[in-house]
PDB file of C-alpha atoms in Angstrom:
ATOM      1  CA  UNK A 105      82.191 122.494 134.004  1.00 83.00           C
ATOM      2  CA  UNK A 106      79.005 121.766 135.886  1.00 90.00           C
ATOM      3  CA  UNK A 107      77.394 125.353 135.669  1.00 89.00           C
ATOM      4  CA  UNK A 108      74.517 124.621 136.819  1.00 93.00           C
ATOM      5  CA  UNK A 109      75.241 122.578 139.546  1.00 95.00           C
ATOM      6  CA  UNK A 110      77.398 126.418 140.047  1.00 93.00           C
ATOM      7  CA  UNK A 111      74.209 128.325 139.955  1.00 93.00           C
ATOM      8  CA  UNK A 112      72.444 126.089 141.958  1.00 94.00           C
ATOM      9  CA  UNK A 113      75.338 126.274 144.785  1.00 96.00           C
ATOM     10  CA  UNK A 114      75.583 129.666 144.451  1.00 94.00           C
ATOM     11  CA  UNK A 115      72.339 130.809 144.677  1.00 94.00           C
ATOM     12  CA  UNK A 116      71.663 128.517 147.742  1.00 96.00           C
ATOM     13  CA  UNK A 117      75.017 129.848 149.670  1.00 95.00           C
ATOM     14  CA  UNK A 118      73.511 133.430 149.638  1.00 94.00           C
ATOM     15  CA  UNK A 119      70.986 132.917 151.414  1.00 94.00           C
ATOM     16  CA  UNK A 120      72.155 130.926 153.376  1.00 95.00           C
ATOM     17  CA  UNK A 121      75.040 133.373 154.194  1.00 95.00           C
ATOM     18  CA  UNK A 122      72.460 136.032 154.918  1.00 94.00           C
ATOM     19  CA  UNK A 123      70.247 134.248 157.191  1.00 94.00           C
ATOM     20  CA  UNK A 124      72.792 132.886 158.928  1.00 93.00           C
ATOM     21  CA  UNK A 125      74.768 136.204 159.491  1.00 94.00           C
ATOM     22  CA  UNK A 126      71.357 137.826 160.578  1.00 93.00           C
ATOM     23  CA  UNK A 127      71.585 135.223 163.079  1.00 91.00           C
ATOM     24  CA  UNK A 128      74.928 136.422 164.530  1.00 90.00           C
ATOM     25  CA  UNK A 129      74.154 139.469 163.983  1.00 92.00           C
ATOM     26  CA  UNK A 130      71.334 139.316 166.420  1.00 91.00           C
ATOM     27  CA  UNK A 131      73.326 138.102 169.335  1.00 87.00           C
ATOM     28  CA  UNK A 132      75.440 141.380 169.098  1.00 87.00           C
ATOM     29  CA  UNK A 133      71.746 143.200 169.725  1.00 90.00           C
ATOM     30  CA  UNK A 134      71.738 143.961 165.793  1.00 93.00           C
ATOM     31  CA  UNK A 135      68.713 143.332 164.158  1.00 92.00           C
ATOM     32  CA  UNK A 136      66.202 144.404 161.275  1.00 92.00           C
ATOM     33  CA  UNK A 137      63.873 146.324 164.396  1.00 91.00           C
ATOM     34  CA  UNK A 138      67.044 148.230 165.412  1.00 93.00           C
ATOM     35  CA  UNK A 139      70.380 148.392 167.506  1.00 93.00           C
ATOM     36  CA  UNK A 140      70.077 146.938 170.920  1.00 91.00           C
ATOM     37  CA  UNK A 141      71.261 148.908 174.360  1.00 91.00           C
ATOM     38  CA  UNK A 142      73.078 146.514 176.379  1.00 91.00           C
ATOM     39  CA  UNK A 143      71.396 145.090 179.521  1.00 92.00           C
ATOM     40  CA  UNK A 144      71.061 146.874 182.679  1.00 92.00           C
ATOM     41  CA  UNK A 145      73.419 144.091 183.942  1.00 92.00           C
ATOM     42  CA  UNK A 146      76.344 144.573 181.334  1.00 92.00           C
ATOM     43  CA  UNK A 147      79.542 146.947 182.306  1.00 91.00           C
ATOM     44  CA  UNK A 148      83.083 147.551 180.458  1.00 87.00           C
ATOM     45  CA  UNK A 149      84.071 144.014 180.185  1.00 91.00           C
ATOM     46  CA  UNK A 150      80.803 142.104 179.565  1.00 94.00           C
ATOM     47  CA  UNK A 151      77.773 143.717 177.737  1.00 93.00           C
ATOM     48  CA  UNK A 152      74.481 141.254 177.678  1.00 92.00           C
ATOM     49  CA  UNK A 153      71.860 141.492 175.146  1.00 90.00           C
ATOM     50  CA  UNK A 154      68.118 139.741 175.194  1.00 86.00           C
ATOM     51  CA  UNK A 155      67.961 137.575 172.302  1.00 79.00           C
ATOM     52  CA  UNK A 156      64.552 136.268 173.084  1.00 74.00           C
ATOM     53  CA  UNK A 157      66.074 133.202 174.202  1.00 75.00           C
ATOM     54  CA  UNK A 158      66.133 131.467 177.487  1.00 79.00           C
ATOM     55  CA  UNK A 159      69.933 133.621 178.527  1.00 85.00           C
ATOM     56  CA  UNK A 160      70.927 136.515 177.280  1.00 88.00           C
ATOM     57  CA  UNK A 161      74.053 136.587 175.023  1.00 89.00           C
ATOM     58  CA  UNK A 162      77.086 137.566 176.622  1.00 90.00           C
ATOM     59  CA  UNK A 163      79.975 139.436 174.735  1.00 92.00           C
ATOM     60  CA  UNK A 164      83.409 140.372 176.369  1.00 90.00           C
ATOM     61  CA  UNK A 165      86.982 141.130 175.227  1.00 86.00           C
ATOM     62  CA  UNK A 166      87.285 142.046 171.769  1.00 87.00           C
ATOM     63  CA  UNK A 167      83.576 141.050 170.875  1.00 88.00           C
ATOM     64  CA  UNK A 168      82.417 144.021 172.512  1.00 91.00           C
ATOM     65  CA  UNK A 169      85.376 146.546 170.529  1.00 90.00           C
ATOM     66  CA  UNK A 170      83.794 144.596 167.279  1.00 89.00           C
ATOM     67  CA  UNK A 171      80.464 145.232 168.029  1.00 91.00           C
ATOM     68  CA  UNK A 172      81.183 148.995 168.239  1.00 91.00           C
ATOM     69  CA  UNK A 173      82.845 149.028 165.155  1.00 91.00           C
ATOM     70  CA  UNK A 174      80.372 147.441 163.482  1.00 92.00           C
ATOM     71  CA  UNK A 175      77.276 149.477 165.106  1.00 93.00           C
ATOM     72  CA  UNK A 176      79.174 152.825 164.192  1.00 93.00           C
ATOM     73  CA  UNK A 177      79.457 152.093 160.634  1.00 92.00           C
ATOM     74  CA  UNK A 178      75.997 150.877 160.722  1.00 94.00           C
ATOM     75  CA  UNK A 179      74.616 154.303 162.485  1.00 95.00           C
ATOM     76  CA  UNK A 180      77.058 156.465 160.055  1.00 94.00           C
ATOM     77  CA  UNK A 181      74.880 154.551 156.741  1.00 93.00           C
ATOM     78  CA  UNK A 182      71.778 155.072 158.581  1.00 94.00           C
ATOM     79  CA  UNK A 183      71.715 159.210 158.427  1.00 94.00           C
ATOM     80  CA  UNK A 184      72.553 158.808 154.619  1.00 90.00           C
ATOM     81  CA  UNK A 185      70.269 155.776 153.470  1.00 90.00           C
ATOM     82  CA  UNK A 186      67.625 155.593 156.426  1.00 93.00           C
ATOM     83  CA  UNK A 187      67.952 152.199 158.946  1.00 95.00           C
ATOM     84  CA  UNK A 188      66.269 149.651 157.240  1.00 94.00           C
ATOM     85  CA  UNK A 189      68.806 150.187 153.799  1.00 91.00           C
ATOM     86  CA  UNK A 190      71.807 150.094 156.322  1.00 94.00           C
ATOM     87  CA  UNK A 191      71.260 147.118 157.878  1.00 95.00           C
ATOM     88  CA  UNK A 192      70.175 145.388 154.778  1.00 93.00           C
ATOM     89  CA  UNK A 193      73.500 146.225 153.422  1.00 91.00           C
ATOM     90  CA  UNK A 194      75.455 145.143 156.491  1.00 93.00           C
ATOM     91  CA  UNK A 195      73.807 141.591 155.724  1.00 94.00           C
ATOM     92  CA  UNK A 196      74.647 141.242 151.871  1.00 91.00           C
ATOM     93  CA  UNK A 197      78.233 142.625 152.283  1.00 90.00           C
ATOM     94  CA  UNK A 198      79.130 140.311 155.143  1.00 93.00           C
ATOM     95  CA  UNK A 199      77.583 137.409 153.347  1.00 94.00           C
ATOM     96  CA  UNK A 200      79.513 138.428 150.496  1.00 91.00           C
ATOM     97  CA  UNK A 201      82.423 139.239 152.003  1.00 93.00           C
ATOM     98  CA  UNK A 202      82.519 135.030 152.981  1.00 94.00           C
ATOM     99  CA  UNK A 203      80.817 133.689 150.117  1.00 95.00           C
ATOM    100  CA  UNK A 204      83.885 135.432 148.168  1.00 93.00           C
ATOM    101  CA  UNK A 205      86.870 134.407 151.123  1.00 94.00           C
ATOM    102  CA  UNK A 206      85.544 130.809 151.093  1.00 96.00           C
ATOM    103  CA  UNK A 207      84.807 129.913 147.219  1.00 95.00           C
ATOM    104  CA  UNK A 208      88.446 131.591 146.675  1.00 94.00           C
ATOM    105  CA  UNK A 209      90.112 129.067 149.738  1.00 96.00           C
ATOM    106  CA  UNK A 210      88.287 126.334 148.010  1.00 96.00           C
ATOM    107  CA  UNK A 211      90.068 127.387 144.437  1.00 95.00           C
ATOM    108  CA  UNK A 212      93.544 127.427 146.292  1.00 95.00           C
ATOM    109  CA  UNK A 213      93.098 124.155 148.025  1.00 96.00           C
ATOM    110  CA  UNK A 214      91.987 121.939 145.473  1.00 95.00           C
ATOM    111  CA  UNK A 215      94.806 123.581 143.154  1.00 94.00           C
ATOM    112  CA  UNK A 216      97.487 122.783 145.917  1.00 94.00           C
ATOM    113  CA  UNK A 217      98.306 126.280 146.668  1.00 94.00           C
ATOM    114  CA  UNK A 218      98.801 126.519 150.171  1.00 95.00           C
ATOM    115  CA  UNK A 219     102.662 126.133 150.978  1.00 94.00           C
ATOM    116  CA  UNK A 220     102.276 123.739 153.955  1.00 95.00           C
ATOM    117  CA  UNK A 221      99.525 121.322 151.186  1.00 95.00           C
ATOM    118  CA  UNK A 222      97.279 120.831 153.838  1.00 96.00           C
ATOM    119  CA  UNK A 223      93.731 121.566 152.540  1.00 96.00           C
ATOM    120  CA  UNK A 224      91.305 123.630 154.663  1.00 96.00           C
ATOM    121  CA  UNK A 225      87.989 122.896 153.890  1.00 96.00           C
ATOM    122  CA  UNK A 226      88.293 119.354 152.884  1.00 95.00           C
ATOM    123  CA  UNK A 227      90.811 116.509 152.378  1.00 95.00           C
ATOM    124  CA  UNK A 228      93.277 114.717 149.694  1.00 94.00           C
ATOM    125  CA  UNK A 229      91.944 111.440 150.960  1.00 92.00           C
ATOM    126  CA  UNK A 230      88.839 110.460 149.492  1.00 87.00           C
ATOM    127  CA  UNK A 231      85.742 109.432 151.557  1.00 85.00           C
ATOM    128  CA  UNK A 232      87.857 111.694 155.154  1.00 91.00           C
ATOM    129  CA  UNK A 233      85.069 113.920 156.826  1.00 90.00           C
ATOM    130  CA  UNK A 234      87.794 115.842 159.071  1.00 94.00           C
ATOM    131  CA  UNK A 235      89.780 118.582 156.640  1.00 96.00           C
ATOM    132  CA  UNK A 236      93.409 117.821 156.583  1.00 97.00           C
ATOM    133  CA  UNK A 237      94.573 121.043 158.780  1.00 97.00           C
ATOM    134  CA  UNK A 238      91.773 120.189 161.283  1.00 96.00           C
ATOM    135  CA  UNK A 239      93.593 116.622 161.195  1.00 96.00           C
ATOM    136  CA  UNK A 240      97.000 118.326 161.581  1.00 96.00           C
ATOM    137  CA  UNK A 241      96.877 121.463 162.594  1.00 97.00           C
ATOM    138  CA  UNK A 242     100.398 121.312 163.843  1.00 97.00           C
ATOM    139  CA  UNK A 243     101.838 120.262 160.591  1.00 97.00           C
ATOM    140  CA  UNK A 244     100.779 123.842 158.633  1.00 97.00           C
ATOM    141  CA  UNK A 245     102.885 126.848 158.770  1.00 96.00           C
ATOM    142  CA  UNK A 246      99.992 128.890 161.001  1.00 96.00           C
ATOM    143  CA  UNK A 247     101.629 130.264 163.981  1.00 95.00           C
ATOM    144  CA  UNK A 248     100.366 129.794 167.539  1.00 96.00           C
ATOM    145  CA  UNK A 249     101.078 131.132 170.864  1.00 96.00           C
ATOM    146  CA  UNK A 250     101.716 128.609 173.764  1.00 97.00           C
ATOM    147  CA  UNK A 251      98.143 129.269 174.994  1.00 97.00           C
ATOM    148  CA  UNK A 252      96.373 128.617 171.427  1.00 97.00           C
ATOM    149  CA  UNK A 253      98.459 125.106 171.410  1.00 97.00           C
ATOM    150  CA  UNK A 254      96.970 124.209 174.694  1.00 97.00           C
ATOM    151  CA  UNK A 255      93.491 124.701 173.040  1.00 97.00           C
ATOM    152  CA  UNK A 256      94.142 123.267 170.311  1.00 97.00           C
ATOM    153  CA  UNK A 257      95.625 120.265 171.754  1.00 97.00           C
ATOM    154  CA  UNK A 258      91.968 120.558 174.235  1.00 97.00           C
ATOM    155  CA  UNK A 259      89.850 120.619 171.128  1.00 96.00           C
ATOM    156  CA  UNK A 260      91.521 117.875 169.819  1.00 96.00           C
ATOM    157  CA  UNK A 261      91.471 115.196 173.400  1.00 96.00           C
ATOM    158  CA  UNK A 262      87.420 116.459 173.545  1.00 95.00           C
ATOM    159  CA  UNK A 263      86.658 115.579 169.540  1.00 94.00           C
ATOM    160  CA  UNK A 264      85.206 119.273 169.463  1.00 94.00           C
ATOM    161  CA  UNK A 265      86.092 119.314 165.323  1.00 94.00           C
ATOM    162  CA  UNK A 266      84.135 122.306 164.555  1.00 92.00           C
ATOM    163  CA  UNK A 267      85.630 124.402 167.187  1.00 94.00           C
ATOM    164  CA  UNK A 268      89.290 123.941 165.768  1.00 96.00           C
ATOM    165  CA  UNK A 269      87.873 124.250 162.443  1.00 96.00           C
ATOM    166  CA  UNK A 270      87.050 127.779 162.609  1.00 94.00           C
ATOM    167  CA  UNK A 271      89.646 128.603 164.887  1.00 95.00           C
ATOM    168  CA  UNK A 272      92.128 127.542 162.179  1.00 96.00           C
ATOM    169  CA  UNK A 273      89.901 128.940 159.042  1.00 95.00           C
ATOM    170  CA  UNK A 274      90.203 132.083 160.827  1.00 93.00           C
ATOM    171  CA  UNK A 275      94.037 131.919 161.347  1.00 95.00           C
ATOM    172  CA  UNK A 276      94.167 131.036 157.524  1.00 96.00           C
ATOM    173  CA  UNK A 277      91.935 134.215 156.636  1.00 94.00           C
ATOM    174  CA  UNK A 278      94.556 136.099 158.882  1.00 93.00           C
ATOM    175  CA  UNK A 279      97.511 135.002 157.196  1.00 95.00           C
ATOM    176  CA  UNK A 280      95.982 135.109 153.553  1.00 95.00           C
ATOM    177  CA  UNK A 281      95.720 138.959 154.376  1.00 93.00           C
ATOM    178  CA  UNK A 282      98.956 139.274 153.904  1.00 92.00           C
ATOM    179  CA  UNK A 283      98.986 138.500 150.207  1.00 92.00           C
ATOM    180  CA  UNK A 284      95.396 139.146 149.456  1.00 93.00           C
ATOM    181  CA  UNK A 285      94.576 142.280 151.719  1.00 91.00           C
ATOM    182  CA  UNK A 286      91.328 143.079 149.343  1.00 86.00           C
ATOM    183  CA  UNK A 287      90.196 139.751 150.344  1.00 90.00           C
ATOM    184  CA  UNK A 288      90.946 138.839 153.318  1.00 92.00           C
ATOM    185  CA  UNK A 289      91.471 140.448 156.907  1.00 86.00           C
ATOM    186  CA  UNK A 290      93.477 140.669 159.674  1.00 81.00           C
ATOM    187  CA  UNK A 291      93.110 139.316 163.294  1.00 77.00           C
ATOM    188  CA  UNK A 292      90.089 141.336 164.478  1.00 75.00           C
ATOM    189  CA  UNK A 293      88.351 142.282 161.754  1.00 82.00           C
ATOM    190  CA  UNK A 294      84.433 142.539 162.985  1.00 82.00           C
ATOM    191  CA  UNK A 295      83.726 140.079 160.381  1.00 87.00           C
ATOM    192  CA  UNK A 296      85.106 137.362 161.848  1.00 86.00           C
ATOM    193  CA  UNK A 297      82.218 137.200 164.493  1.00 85.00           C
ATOM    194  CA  UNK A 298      79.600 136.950 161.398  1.00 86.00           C
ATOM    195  CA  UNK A 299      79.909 133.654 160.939  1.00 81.00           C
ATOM    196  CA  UNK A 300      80.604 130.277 162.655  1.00 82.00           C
ATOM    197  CA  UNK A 301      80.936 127.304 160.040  1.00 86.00           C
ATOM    198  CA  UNK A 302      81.431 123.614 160.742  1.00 87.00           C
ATOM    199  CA  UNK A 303      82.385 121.176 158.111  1.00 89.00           C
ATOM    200  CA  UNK A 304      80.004 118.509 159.546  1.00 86.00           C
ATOM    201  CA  UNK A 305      76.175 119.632 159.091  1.00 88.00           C
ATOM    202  CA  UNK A 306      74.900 118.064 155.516  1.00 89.00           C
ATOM    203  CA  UNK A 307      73.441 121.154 155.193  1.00 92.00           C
ATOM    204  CA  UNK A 308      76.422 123.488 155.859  1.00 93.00           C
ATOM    205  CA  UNK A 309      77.923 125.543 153.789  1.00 95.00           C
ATOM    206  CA  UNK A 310      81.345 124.389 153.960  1.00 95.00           C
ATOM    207  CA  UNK A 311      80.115 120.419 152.994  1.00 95.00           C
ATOM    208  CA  UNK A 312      77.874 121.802 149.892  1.00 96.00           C
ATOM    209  CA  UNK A 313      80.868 123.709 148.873  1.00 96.00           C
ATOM    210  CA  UNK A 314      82.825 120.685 148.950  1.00 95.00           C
ATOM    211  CA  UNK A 315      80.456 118.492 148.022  1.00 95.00           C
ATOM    212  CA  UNK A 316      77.545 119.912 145.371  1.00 95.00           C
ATOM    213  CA  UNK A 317      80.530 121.053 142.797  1.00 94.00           C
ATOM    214  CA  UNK A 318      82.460 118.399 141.077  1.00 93.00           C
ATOM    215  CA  UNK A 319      86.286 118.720 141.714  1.00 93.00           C
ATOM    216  CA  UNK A 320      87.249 118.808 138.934  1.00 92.00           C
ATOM    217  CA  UNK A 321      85.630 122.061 138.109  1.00 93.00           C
ATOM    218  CA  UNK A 322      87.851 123.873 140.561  1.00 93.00           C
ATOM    219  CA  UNK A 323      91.428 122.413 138.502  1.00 89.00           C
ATOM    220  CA  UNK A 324      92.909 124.828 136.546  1.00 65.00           C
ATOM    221  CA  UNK A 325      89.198 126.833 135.668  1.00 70.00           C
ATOM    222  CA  UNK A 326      90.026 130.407 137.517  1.00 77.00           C
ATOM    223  CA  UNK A 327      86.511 130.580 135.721  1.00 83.00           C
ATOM    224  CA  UNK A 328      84.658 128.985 138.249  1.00 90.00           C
ATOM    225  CA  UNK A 329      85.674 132.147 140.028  1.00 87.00           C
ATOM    226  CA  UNK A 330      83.563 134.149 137.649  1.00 85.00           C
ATOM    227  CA  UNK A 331      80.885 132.240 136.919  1.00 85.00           C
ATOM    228  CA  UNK A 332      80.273 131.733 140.627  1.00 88.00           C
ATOM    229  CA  UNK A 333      79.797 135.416 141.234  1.00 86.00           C
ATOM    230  CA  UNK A 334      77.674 135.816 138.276  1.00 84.00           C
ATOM    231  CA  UNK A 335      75.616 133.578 139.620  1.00 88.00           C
ATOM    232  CA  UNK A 336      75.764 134.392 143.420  1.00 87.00           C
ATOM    233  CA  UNK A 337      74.223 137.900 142.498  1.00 83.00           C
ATOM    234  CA  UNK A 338      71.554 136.759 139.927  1.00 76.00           C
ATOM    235  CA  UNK A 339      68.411 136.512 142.261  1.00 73.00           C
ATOM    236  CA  UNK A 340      69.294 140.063 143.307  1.00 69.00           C
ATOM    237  CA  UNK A 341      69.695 141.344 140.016  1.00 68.00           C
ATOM    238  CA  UNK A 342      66.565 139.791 138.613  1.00 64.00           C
ATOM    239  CA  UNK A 343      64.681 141.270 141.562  1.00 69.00           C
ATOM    240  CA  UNK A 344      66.190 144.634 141.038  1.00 66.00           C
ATOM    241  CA  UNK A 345      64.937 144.908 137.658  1.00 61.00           C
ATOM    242  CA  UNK A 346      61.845 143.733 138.490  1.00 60.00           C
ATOM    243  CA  UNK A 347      61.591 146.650 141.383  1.00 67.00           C
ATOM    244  CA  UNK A 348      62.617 148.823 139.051  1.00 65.00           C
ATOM    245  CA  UNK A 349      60.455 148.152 136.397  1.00 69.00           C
ATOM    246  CA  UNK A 350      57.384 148.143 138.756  1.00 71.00           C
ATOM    247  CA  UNK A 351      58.372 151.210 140.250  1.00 72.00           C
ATOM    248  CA  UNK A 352      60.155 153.536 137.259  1.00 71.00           C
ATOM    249  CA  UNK A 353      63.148 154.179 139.735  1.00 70.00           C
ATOM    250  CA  UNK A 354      66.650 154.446 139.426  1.00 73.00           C
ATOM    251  CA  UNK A 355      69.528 152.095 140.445  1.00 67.00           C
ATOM    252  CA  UNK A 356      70.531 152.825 144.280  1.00 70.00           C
ATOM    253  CA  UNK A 357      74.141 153.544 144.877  1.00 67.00           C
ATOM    254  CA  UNK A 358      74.113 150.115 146.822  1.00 63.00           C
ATOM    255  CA  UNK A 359      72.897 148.094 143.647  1.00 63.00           C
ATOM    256  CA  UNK A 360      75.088 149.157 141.399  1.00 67.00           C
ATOM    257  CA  UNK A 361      77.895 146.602 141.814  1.00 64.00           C
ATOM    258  CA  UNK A 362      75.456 143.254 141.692  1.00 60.00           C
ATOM    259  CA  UNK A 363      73.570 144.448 138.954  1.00 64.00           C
ATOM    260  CA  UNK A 364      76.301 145.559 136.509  1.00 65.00           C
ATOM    261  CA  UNK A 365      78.736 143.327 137.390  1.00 62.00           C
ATOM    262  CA  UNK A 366      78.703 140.122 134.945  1.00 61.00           C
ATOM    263  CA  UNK A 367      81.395 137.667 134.457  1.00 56.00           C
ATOM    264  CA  UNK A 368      82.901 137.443 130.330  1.00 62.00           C
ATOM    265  CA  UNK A 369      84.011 134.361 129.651  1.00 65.00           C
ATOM    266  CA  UNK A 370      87.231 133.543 128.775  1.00 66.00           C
ATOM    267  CA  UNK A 371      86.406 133.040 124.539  1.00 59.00           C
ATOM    268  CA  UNK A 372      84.549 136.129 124.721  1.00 63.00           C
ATOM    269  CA  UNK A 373      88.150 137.764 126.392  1.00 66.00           C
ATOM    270  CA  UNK A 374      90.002 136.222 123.802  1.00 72.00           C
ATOM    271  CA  UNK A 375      87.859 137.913 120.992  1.00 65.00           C
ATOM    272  CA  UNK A 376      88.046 141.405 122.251  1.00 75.00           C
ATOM    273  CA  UNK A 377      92.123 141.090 122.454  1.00 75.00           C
ATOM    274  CA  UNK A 378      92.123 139.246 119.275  1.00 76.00           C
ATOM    275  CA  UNK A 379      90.723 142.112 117.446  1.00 75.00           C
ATOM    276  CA  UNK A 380      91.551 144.940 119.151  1.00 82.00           C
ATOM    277  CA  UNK A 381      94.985 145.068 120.462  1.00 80.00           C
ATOM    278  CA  UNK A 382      96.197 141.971 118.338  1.00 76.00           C
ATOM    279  CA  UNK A 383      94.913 143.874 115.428  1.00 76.00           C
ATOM    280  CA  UNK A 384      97.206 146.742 116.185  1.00 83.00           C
ATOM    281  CA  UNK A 385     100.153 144.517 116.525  1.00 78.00           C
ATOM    282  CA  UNK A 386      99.748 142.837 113.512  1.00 78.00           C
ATOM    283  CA  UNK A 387      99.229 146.029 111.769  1.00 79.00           C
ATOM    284  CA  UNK A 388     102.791 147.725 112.957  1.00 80.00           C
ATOM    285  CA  UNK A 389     104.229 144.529 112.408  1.00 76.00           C
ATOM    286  CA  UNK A 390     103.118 143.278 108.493  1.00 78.00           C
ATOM    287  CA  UNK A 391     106.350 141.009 108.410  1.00 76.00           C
ATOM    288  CA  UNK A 392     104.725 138.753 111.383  1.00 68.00           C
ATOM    289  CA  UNK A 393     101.227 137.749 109.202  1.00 62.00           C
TER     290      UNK A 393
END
């Protein structure tokens, strides 16, 4: 296993998460200066917000119920931790929240768990740019109405890749819910509009994931799992000590996870169970030494 090829991935994808999501987060009239009121202009169905760019950004439909959700929960932290700590959390978790949805897709692919075998991020066939679902989407055991096979079948007569991609990696997040609630979420969770990933851009996350880590290192080595948090939270730990040292505070509720957290390796596993509760067995059973 490549670890530091791990840390190097992992460190990257964090921030790259974050300013990315800050991004998104801005078009909803989020930002670090404070929650947007929607434009003069906007009404029930269609709320605009000034981005500083040459249009505003338009939400309607269900954008504008997730946007609620998501300011409410971000107002609610505010009165407890002050603004600036609430939206700084909003950032990490969401970032997290994919870093730990996509790294764990990427485990399940490359070990051929998906029932249908069609891989989501990237493909069986070596040197293929388009991910085998994107490919055929038709083939996997998503459902779709009548209307989402009309687009589909659009994005695919237009070559508009990245549009079906993340219309099908969210329809995979959906489904995984099912089995993996704690990780994934259903149709409409706000954090689906935190983050639009291609599989194209060199410098996406999706190709580095696919493309920085030997795979290899993903067969069989649920460690990678580990070792890829560990390492995904180490620039905020070491900066957390530092803060604290400098300062003589105490741990905020919010860092208590990253900086505590560590992954044990496997051996280490073994050792404790060895000689703890393999020493009890062997001691109420003699006749098995």
């Amino acid at each position: 296993m490549d670890k530091t090829a791990i840390k190097n991935f992992a460190i990257w994808a964090r921030n790259k998460l974050k300013n990315e999501i800050k991004v998104r987060a801005g078009f909803m009239g989020i930002t670090e200066s404070g929650i947007a009121t929607p434009l003069p202009a906007s009404t029930s169905d269609i709320q605009y917000f000034d981005v500083a760019s040459s249009e505003p950004v338009k939400l309607q439909g269900r954008e504008i119920e997730m946007r609620r959700r998501v300011v409410s929960k971000l107002e609610q932290h505010a009165k407890e931790s002050g603004y600036q700590t609430a939206y700084d959390s909003l950032i990490e978790n969401m970032a997290s929240e994919w870093f730990n949805r996509l790294i764990a897709i990427r485990y399940m692919e490359v070990n051929d768990y998906f029932s249908d075998g069609l891989r989501m991020l990237s493909s069986v066939q070596a040197g293929k740019q388009d991910p085998d679902i994107v490919s055929r989407p038709f083939d996997s055991d998503l459902e779709f109405t009548d209307a989402e096979k009309i687009q589909i079948n659009d994005w695919m007569d237009h070559n508009k890749a990245d549009n079906l991609f993340r219309f099908l990696l969210l329809k995979r997040c959906n489904q995984l819910a099912e089995s993996l609630p704690g990780l994934f979420e259903v149709a409409g969770d706000a954090s689906e509009f935190f983050l639009r990933l291609g599989f194209v851009e060199k410098d996406g996350f999706v190709y580095k994931l696919v493309h920085d880590i030997d795979e290899e290192d993903w067969k069989d080595q649920v460690q990678i799992i580990g070792w890829m948090y560990q390492y995904y939270n180490s620039e905020f730990k070491d900066q957390t000590f530092y803060e604290l040292k400098k300062t003589k505070s105490k741990v905020k509720k919010e860092q208590i996870a990253p900086v505590t957290q560590l992954f044990t390796p496997d051996w280490i596993v073994r050792y404790m169970v060895e000689n703890s509760l393999g020493r009890i067995w062997l001691d109420g059973h003699p006749d098995k030494i």
